[in-house]
PDB file of C-alpha atoms in Angstrom:
ATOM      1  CA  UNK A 631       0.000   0.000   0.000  1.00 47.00           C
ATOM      2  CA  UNK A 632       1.441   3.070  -0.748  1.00 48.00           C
ATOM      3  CA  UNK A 633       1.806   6.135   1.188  1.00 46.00           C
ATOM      4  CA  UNK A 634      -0.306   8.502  -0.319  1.00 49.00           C
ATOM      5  CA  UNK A 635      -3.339   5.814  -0.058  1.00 50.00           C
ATOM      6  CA  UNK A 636      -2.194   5.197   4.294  1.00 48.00           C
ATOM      7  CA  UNK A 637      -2.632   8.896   4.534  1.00 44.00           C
ATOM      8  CA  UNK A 638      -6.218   9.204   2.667  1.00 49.00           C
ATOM      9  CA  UNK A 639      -7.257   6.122   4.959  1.00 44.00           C
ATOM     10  CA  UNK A 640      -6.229   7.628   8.468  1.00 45.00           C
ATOM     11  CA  UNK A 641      -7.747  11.005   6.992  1.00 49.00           C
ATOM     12  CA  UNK A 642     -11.335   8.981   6.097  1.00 48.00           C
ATOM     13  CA  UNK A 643     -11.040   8.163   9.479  1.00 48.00           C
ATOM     14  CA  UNK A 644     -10.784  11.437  11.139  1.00 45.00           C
ATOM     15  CA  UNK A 645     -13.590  12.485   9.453  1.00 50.00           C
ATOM     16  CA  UNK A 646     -16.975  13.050  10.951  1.00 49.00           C
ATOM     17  CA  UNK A 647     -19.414  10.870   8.970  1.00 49.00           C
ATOM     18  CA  UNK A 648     -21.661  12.920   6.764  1.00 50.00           C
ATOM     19  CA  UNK A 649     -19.658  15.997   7.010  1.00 45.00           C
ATOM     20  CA  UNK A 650     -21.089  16.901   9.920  1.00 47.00           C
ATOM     21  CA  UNK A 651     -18.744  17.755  13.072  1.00 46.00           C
ATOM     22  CA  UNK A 652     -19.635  14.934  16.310  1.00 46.00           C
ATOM     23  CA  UNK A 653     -21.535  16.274  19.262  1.00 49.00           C
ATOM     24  CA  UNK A 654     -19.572  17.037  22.634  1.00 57.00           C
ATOM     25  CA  UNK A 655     -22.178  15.277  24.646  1.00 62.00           C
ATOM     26  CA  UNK A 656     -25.587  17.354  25.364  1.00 60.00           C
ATOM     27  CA  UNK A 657     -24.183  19.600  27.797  1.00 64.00           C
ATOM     28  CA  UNK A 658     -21.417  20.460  25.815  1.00 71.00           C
ATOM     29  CA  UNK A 659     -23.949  21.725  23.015  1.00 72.00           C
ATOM     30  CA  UNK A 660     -25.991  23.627  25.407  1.00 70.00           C
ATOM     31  CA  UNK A 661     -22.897  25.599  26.869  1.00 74.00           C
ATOM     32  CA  UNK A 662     -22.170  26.592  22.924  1.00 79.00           C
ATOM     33  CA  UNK A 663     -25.774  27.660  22.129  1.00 77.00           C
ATOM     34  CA  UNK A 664     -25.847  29.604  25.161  1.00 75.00           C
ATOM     35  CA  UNK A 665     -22.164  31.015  24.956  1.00 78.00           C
ATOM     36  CA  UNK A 666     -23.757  32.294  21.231  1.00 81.00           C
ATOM     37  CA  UNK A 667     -26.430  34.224  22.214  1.00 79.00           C
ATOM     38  CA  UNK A 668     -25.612  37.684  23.438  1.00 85.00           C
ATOM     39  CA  UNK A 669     -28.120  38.746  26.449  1.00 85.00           C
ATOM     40  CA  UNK A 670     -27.346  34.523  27.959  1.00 85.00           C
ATOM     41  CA  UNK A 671     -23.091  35.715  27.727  1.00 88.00           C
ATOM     42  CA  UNK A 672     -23.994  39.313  29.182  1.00 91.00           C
ATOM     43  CA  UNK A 673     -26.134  37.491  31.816  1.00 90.00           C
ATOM     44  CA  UNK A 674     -23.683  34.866  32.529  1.00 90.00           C
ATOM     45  CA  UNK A 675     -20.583  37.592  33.036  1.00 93.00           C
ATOM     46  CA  UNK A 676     -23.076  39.696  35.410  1.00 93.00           C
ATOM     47  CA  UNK A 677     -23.708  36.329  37.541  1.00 93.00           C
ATOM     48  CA  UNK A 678     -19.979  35.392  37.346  1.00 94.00           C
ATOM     49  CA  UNK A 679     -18.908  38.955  38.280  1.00 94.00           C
ATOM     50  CA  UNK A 680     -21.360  38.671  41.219  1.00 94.00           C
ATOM     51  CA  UNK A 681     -20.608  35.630  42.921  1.00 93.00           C
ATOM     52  CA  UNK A 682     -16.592  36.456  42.290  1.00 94.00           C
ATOM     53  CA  UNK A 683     -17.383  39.719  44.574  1.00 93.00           C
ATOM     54  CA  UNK A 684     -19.210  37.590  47.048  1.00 92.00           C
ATOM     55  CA  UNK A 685     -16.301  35.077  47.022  1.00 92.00           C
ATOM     56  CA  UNK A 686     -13.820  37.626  47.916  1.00 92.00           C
ATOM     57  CA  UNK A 687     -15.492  40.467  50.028  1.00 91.00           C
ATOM     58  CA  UNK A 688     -13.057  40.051  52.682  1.00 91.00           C
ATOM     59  CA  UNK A 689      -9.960  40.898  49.914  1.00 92.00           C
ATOM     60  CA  UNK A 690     -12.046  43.586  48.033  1.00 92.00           C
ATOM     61  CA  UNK A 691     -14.089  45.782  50.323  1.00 91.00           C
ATOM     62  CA  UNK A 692     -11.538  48.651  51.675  1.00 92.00           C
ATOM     63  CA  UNK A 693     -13.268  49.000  54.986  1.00 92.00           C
ATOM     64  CA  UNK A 694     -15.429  46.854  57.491  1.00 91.00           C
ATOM     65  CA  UNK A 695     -18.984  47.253  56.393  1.00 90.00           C
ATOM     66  CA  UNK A 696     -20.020  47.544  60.296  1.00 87.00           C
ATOM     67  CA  UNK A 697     -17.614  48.995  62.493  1.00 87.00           C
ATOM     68  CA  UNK A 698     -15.396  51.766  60.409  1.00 87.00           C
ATOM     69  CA  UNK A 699     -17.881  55.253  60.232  1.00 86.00           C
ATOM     70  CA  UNK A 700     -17.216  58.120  61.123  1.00 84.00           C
ATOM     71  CA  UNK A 701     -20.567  60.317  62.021  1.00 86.00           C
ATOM     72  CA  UNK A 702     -18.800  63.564  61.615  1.00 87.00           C
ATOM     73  CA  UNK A 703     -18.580  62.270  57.672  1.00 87.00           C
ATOM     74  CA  UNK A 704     -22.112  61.018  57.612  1.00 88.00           C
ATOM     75  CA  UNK A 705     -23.724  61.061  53.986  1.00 88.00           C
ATOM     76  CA  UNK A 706     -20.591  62.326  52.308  1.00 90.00           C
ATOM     77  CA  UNK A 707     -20.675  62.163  48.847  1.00 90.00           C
ATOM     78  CA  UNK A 708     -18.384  60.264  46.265  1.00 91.00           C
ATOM     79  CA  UNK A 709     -14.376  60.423  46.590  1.00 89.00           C
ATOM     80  CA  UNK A 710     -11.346  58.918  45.674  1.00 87.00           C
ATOM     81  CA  UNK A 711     -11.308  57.874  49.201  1.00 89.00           C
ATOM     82  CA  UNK A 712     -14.823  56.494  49.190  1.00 89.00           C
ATOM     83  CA  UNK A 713     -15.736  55.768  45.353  1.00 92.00           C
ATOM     84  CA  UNK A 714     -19.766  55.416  46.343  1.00 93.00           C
ATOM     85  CA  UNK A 715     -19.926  57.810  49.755  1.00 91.00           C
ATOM     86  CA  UNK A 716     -20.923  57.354  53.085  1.00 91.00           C
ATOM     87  CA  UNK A 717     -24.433  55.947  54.597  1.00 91.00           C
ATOM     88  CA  UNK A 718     -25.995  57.686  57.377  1.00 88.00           C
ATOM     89  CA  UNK A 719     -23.842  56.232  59.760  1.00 89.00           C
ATOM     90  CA  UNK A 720     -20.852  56.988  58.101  1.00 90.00           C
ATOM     91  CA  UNK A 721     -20.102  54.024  56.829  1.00 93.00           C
ATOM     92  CA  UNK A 722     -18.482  52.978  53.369  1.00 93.00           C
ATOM     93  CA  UNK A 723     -21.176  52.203  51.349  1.00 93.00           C
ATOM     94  CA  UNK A 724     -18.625  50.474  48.559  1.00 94.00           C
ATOM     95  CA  UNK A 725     -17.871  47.959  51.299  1.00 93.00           C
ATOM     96  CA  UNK A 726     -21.215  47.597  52.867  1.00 94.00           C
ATOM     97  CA  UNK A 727     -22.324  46.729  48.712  1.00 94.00           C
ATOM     98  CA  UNK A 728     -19.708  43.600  48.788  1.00 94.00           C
ATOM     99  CA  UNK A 729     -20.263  42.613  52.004  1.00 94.00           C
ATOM    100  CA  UNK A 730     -24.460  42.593  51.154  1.00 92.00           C
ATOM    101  CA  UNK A 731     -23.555  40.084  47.465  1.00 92.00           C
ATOM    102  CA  UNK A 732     -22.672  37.519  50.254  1.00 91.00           C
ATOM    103  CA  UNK A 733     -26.006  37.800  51.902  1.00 91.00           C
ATOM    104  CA  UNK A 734     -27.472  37.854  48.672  1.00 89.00           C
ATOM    105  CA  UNK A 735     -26.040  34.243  48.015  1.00 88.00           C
ATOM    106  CA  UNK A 736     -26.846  33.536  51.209  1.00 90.00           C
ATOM    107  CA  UNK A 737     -30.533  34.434  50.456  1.00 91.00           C
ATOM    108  CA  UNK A 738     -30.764  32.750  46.990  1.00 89.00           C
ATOM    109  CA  UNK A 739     -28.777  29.725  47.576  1.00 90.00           C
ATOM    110  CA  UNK A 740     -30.759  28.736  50.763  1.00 93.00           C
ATOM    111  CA  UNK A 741     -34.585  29.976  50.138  1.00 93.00           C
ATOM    112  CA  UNK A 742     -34.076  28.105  46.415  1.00 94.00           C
ATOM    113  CA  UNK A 743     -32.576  25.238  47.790  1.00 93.00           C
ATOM    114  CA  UNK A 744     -35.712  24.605  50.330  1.00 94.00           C
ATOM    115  CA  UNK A 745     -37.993  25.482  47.592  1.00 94.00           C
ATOM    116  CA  UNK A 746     -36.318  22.929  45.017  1.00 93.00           C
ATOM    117  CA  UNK A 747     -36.600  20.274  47.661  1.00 93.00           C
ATOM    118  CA  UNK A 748     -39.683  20.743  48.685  1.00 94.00           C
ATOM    119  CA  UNK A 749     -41.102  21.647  45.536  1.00 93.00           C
ATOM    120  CA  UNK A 750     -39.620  18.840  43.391  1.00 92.00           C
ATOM    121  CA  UNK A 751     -40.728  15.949  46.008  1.00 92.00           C
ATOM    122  CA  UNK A 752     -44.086  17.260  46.199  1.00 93.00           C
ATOM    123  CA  UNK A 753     -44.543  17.234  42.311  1.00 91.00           C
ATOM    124  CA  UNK A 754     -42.855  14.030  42.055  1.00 90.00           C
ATOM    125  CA  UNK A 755     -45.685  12.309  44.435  1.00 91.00           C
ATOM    126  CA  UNK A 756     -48.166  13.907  43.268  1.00 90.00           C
ATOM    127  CA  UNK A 757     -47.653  13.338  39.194  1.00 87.00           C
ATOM    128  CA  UNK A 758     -45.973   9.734  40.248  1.00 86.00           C
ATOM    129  CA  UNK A 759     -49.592   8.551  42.118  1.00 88.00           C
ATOM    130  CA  UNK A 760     -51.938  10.990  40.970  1.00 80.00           C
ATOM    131  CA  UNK A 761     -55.346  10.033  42.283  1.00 84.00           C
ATOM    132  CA  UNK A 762     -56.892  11.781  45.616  1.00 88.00           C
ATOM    133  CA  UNK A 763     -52.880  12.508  46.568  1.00 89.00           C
ATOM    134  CA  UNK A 764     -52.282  14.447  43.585  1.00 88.00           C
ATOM    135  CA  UNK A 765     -55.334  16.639  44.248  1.00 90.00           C
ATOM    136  CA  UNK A 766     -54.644  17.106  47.343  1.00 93.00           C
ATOM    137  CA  UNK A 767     -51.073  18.198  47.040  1.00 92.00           C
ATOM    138  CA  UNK A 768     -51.765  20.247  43.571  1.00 92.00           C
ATOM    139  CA  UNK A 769     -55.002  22.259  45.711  1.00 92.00           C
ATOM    140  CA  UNK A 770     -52.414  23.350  48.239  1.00 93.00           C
ATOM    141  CA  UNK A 771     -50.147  24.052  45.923  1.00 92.00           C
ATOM    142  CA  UNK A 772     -53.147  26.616  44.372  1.00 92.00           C
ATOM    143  CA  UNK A 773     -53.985  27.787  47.457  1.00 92.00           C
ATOM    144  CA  UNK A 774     -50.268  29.253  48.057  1.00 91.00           C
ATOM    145  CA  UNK A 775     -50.035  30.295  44.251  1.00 90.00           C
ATOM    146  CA  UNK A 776     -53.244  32.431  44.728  1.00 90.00           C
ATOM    147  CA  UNK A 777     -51.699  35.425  47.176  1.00 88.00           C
ATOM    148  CA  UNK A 778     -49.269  37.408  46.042  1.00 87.00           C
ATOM    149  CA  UNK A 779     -45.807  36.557  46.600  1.00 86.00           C
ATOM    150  CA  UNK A 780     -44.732  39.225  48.460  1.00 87.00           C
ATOM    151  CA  UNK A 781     -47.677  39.480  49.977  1.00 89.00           C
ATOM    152  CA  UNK A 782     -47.616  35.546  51.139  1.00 90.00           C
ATOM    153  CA  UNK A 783     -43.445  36.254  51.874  1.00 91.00           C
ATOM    154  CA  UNK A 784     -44.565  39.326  54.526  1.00 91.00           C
ATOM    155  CA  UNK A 785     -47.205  37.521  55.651  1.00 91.00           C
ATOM    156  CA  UNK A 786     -44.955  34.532  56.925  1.00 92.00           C
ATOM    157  CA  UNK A 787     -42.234  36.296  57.891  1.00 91.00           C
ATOM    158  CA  UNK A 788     -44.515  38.506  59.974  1.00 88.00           C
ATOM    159  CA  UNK A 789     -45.788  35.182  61.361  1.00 90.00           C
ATOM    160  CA  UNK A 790     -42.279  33.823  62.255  1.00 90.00           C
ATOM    161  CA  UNK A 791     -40.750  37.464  63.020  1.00 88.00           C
ATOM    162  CA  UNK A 792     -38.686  40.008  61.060  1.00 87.00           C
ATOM    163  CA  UNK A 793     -35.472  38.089  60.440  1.00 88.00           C
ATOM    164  CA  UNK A 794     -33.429  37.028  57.565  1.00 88.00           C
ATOM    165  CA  UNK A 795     -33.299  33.698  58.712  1.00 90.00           C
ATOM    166  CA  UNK A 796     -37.375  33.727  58.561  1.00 91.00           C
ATOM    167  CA  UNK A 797     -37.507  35.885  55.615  1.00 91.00           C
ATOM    168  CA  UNK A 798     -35.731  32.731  53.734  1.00 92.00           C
ATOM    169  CA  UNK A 799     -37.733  30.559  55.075  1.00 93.00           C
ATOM    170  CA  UNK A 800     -40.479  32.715  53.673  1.00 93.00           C
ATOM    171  CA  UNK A 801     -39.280  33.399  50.361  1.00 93.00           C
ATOM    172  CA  UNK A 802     -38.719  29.153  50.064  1.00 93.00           C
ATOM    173  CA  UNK A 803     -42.456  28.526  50.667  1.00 93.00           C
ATOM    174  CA  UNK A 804     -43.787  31.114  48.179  1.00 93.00           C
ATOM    175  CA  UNK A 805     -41.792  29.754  45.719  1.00 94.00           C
ATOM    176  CA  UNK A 806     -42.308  25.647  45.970  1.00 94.00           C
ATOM    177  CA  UNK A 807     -45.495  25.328  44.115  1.00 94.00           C
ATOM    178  CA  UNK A 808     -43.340  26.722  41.401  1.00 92.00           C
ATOM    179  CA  UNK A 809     -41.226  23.937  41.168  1.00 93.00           C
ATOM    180  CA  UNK A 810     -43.944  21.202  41.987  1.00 93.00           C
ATOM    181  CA  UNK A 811     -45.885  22.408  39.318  1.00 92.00           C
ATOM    182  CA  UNK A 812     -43.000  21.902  36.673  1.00 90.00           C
ATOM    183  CA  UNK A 813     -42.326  18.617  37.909  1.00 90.00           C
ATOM    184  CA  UNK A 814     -45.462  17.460  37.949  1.00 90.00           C
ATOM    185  CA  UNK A 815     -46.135  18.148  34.485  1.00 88.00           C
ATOM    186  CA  UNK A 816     -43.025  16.714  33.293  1.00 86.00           C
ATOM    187  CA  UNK A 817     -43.777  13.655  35.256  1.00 86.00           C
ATOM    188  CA  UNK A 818     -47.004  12.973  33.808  1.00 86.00           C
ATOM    189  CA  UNK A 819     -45.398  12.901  30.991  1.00 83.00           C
ATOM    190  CA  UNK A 820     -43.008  10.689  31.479  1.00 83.00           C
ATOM    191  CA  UNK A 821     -44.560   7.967  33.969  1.00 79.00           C
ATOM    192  CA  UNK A 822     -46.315   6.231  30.894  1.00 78.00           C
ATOM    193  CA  UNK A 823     -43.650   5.732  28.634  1.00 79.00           C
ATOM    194  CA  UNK A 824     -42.056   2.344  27.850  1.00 80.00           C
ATOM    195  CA  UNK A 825     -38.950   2.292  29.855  1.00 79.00           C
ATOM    196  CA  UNK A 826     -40.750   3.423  32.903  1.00 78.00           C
ATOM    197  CA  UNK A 827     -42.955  -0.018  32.208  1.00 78.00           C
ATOM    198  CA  UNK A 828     -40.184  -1.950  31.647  1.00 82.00           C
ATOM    199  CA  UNK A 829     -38.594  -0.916  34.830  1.00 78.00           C
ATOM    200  CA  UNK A 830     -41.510  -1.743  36.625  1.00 77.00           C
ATOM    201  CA  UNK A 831     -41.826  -5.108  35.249  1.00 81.00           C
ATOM    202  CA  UNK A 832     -38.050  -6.202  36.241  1.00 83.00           C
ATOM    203  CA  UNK A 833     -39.308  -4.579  39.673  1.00 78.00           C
ATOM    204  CA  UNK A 834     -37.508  -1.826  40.520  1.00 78.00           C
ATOM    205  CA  UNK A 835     -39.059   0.133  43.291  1.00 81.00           C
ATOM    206  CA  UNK A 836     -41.052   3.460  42.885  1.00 78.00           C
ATOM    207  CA  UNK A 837     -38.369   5.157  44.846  1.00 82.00           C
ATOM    208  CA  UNK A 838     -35.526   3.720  42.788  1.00 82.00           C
ATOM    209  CA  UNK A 839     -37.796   4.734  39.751  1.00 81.00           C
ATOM    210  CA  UNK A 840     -38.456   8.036  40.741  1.00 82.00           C
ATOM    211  CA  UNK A 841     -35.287   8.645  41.200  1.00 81.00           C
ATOM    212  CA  UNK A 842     -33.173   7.093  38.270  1.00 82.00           C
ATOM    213  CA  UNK A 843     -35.235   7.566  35.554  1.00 80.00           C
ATOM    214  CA  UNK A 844     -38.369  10.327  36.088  1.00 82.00           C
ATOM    215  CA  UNK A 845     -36.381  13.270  37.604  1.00 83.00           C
ATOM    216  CA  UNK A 846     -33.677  13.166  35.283  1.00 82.00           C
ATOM    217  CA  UNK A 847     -36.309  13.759  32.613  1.00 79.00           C
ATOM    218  CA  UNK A 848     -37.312  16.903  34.711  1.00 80.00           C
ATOM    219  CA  UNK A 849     -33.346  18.662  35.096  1.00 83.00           C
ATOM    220  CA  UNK A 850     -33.904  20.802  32.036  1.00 82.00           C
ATOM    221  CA  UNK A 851     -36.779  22.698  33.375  1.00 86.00           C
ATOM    222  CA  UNK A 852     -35.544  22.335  36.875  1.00 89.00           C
ATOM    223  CA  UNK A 853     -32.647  24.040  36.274  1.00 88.00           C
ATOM    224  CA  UNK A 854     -34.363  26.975  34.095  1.00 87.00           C
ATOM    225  CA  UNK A 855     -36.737  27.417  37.020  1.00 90.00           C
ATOM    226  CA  UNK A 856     -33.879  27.159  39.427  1.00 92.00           C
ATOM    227  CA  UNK A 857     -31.768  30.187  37.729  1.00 90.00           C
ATOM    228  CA  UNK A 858     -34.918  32.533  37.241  1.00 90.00           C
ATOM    229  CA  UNK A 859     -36.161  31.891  41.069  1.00 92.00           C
ATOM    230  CA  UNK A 860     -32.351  32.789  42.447  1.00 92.00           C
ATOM    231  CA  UNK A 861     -32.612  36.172  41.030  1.00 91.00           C
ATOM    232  CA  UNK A 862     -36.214  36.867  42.404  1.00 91.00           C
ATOM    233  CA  UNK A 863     -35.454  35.367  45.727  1.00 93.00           C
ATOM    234  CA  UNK A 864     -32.891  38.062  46.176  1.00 92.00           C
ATOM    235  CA  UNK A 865     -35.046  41.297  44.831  1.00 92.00           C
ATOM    236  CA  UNK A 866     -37.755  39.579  47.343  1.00 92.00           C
ATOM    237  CA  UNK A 867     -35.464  39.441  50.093  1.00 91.00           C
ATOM    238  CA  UNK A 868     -34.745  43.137  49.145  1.00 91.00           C
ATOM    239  CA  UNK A 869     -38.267  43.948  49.659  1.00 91.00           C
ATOM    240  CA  UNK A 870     -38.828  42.235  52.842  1.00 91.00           C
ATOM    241  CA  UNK A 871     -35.783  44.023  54.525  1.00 90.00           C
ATOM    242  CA  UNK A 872     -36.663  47.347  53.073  1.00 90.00           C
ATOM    243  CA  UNK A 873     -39.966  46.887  54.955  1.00 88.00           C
ATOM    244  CA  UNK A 874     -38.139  45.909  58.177  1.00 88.00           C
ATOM    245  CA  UNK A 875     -38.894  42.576  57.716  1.00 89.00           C
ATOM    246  CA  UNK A 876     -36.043  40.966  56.658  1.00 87.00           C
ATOM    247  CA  UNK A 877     -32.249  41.806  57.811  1.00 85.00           C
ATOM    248  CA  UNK A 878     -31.872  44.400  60.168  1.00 85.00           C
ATOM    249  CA  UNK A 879     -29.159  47.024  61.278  1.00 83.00           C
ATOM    250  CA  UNK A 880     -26.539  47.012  61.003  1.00 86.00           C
ATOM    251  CA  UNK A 881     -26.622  43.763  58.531  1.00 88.00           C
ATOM    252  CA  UNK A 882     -25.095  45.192  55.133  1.00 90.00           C
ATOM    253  CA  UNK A 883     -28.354  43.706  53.297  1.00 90.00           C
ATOM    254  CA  UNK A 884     -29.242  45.825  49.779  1.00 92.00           C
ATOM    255  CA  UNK A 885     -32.637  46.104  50.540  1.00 90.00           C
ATOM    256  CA  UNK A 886     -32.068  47.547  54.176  1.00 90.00           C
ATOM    257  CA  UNK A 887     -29.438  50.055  52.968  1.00 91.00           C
ATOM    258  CA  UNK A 888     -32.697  51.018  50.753  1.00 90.00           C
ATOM    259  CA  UNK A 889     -34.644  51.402  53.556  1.00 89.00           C
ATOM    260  CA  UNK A 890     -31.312  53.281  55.574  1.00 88.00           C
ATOM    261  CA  UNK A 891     -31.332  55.801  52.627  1.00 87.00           C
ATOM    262  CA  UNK A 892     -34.962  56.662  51.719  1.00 87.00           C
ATOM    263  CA  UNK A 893     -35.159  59.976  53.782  1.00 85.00           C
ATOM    264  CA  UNK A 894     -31.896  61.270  52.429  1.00 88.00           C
ATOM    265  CA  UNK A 895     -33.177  60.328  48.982  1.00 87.00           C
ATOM    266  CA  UNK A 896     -32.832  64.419  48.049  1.00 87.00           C
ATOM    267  CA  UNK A 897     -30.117  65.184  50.300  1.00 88.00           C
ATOM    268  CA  UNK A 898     -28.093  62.022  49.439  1.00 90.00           C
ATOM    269  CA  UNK A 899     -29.173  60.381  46.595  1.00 91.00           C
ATOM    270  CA  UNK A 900     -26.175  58.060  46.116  1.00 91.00           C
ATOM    271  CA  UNK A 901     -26.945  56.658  49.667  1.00 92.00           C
ATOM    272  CA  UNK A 902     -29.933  54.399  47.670  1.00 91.00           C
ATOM    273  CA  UNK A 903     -28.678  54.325  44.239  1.00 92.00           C
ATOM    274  CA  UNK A 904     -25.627  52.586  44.423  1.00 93.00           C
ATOM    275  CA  UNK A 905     -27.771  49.636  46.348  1.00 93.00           C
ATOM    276  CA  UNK A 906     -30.520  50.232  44.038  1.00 92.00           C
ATOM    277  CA  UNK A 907     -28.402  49.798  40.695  1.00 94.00           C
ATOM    278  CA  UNK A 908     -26.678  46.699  42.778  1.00 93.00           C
ATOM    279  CA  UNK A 909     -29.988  45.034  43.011  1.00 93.00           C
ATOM    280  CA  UNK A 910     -30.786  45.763  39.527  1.00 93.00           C
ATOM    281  CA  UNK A 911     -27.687  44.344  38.144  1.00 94.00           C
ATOM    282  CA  UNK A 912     -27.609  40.870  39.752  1.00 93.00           C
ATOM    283  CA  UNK A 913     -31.536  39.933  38.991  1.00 93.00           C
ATOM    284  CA  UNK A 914     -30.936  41.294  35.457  1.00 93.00           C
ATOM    285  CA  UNK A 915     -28.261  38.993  35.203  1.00 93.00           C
ATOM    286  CA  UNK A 916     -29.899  35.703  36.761  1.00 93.00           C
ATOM    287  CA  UNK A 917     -32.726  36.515  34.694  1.00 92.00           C
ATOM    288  CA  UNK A 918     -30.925  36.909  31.541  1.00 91.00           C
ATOM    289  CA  UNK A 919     -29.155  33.514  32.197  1.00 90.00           C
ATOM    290  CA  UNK A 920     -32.476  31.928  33.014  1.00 87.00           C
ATOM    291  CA  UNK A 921     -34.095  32.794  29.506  1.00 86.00           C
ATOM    292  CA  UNK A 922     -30.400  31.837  27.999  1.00 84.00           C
ATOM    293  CA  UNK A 923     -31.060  28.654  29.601  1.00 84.00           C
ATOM    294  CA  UNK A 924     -34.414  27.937  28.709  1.00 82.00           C
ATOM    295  CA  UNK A 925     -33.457  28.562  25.284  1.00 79.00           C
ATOM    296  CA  UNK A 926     -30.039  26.738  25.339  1.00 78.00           C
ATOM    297  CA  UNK A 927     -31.901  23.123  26.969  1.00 75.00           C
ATOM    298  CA  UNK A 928     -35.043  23.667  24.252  1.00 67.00           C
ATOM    299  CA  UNK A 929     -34.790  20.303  22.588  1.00 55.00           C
ATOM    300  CA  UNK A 930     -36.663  21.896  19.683  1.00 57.00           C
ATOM    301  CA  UNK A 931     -33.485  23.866  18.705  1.00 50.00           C
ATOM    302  CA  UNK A 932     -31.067  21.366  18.313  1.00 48.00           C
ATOM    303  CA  UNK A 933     -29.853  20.907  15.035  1.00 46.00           C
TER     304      UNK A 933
END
């Protein structure tokens, strides 16, 4: 065989069949669809940017958020000193911003985390069995979906007391019939297709079926759902601390440093715009990765 016919065999080889280039597995096509859309990469740098700050507070923030003011200084504007001013207090409200991403986390991580658990076992029973359970569980679930959900979140934490700790708790129960209402639907779904019968009939437990082969069916949206309800749970916990609800002084929350700076809003108007913008930023950025997401996992637009 001669040379030039080795080298066109090893280069047939190489080849993707059909001209076509091979797929990097699913998730490595959704990371490149969403990596190619514009507002999902503006998102994505927004979130990365925020949870970097969070990370390193401690290495970025110039001052303690708590214990460095000076009340002799109180409300001073913009410097080179102090890039966003002073609060009320006298405190550096550039610090007290990176200091409040970590509560932020802190918020979003936690109240989404009790709502995804929560939320995805009660779908999962309900759309598994159906029958009087489902009803049951999928009336609740209605019942907590018809207040408002700020309205439910103050009327909880108002219940438990105004805390942050409560005001989680709070923000996690308004938003589980969210969840249990996606996975319900994708459950139903899936329940009465053949390889859920066919694991069934080799006997595999509902538990071990629920498990292994219904919820994975149910990341996609999970995950969608998880991203958009971060964002939320954060301008929520905002809300609920700007009503004294949620943290309180001298906790370096963004919504409380609203609250802080709403009488000096024409005296000092940087004392509740730099939180404000803050805010604005990180729940435009979850919810630009949430729609890059959604779009990204959409089954309908691979090609």
């Amino acid at each position: 065989m001669s040379g030039s016919t080795t080298l066109e065999i090893k280069r047939n080889r190489l080849q993707p069949r059909n001209g076509k280039r091979e797929s990097k597995g699913l998730w490595g096509d959704v990371f490149k669809r969403l990596i190619r859309s514009k507002s999902a990469l503006t998102g994505l740098i927004l979130v990365a940017v925020f949870l970097l700050v969070a990370l390193c507070a401690p290495l970025i923030a110039p001052y303690d958020p708590i214990t460095d003011s000076d009340l002799v200084k109180r409300l001073e504007a913009p410097s080179s000193e102090h890039i966003m001013g002073r609060d009320s207090q006298g405190r550096d409200i550039f610090s007290r911003i990176i200091y409040g991403a970590r509560i932020s986390v802190q918020i979003g991580v936690i109240s989404v985390s009790f709502s995804l658990v929560l939320g995805v076992a009660l779908g999962a029973i309900a759309g598994f069995y159906g029958k009087w359970l489902d009803g049951l569980i999928m009336r609740l679930m209605d019942i907590l979906l018809a207040f408002p959900s700020v309205l439910l979140a103050i009327a909880i934490t108002a219940v438990l007391g105004p805390e942050l700790r409560n005001a989680m708790i709070a923000i996690g129960v308004v938003y589980t019939p969210h969840f249990a209402r996606i996975v319900r639907s994708t459950v139903l779904s899936v329940k009465t297709t053949e390889y859920i019968e066919a694991a069934r009939a080799i006997g595999c437990s509902d538990l071990r079926i629920i498990l292994r082969h219904v919820l994975p069916n149910c990341m996609a949206p999970i995950i969608v759902q998880t991203t958009l309800s971060i964002g939320t749970a954060i301008l929520d916990a905002a809300a609920l601390s700007f009503l004294g609800l949620g943290a309180q002084p001298p906790t370096p929350e963004w919504g409380a440093m609203l609250s802080d700076g709403r009488s000096y809003i024409q005296r000092a108007p940087h004392v509740m715009i730099f939180p404000g913008m803050a805010i604005m930023f990180v729940v435009l950025g979850f919810n630009l990765l949430g729609d890059g997401l959604r779009d990204a996992l959409d089954p309908r637009l691979k090609r």
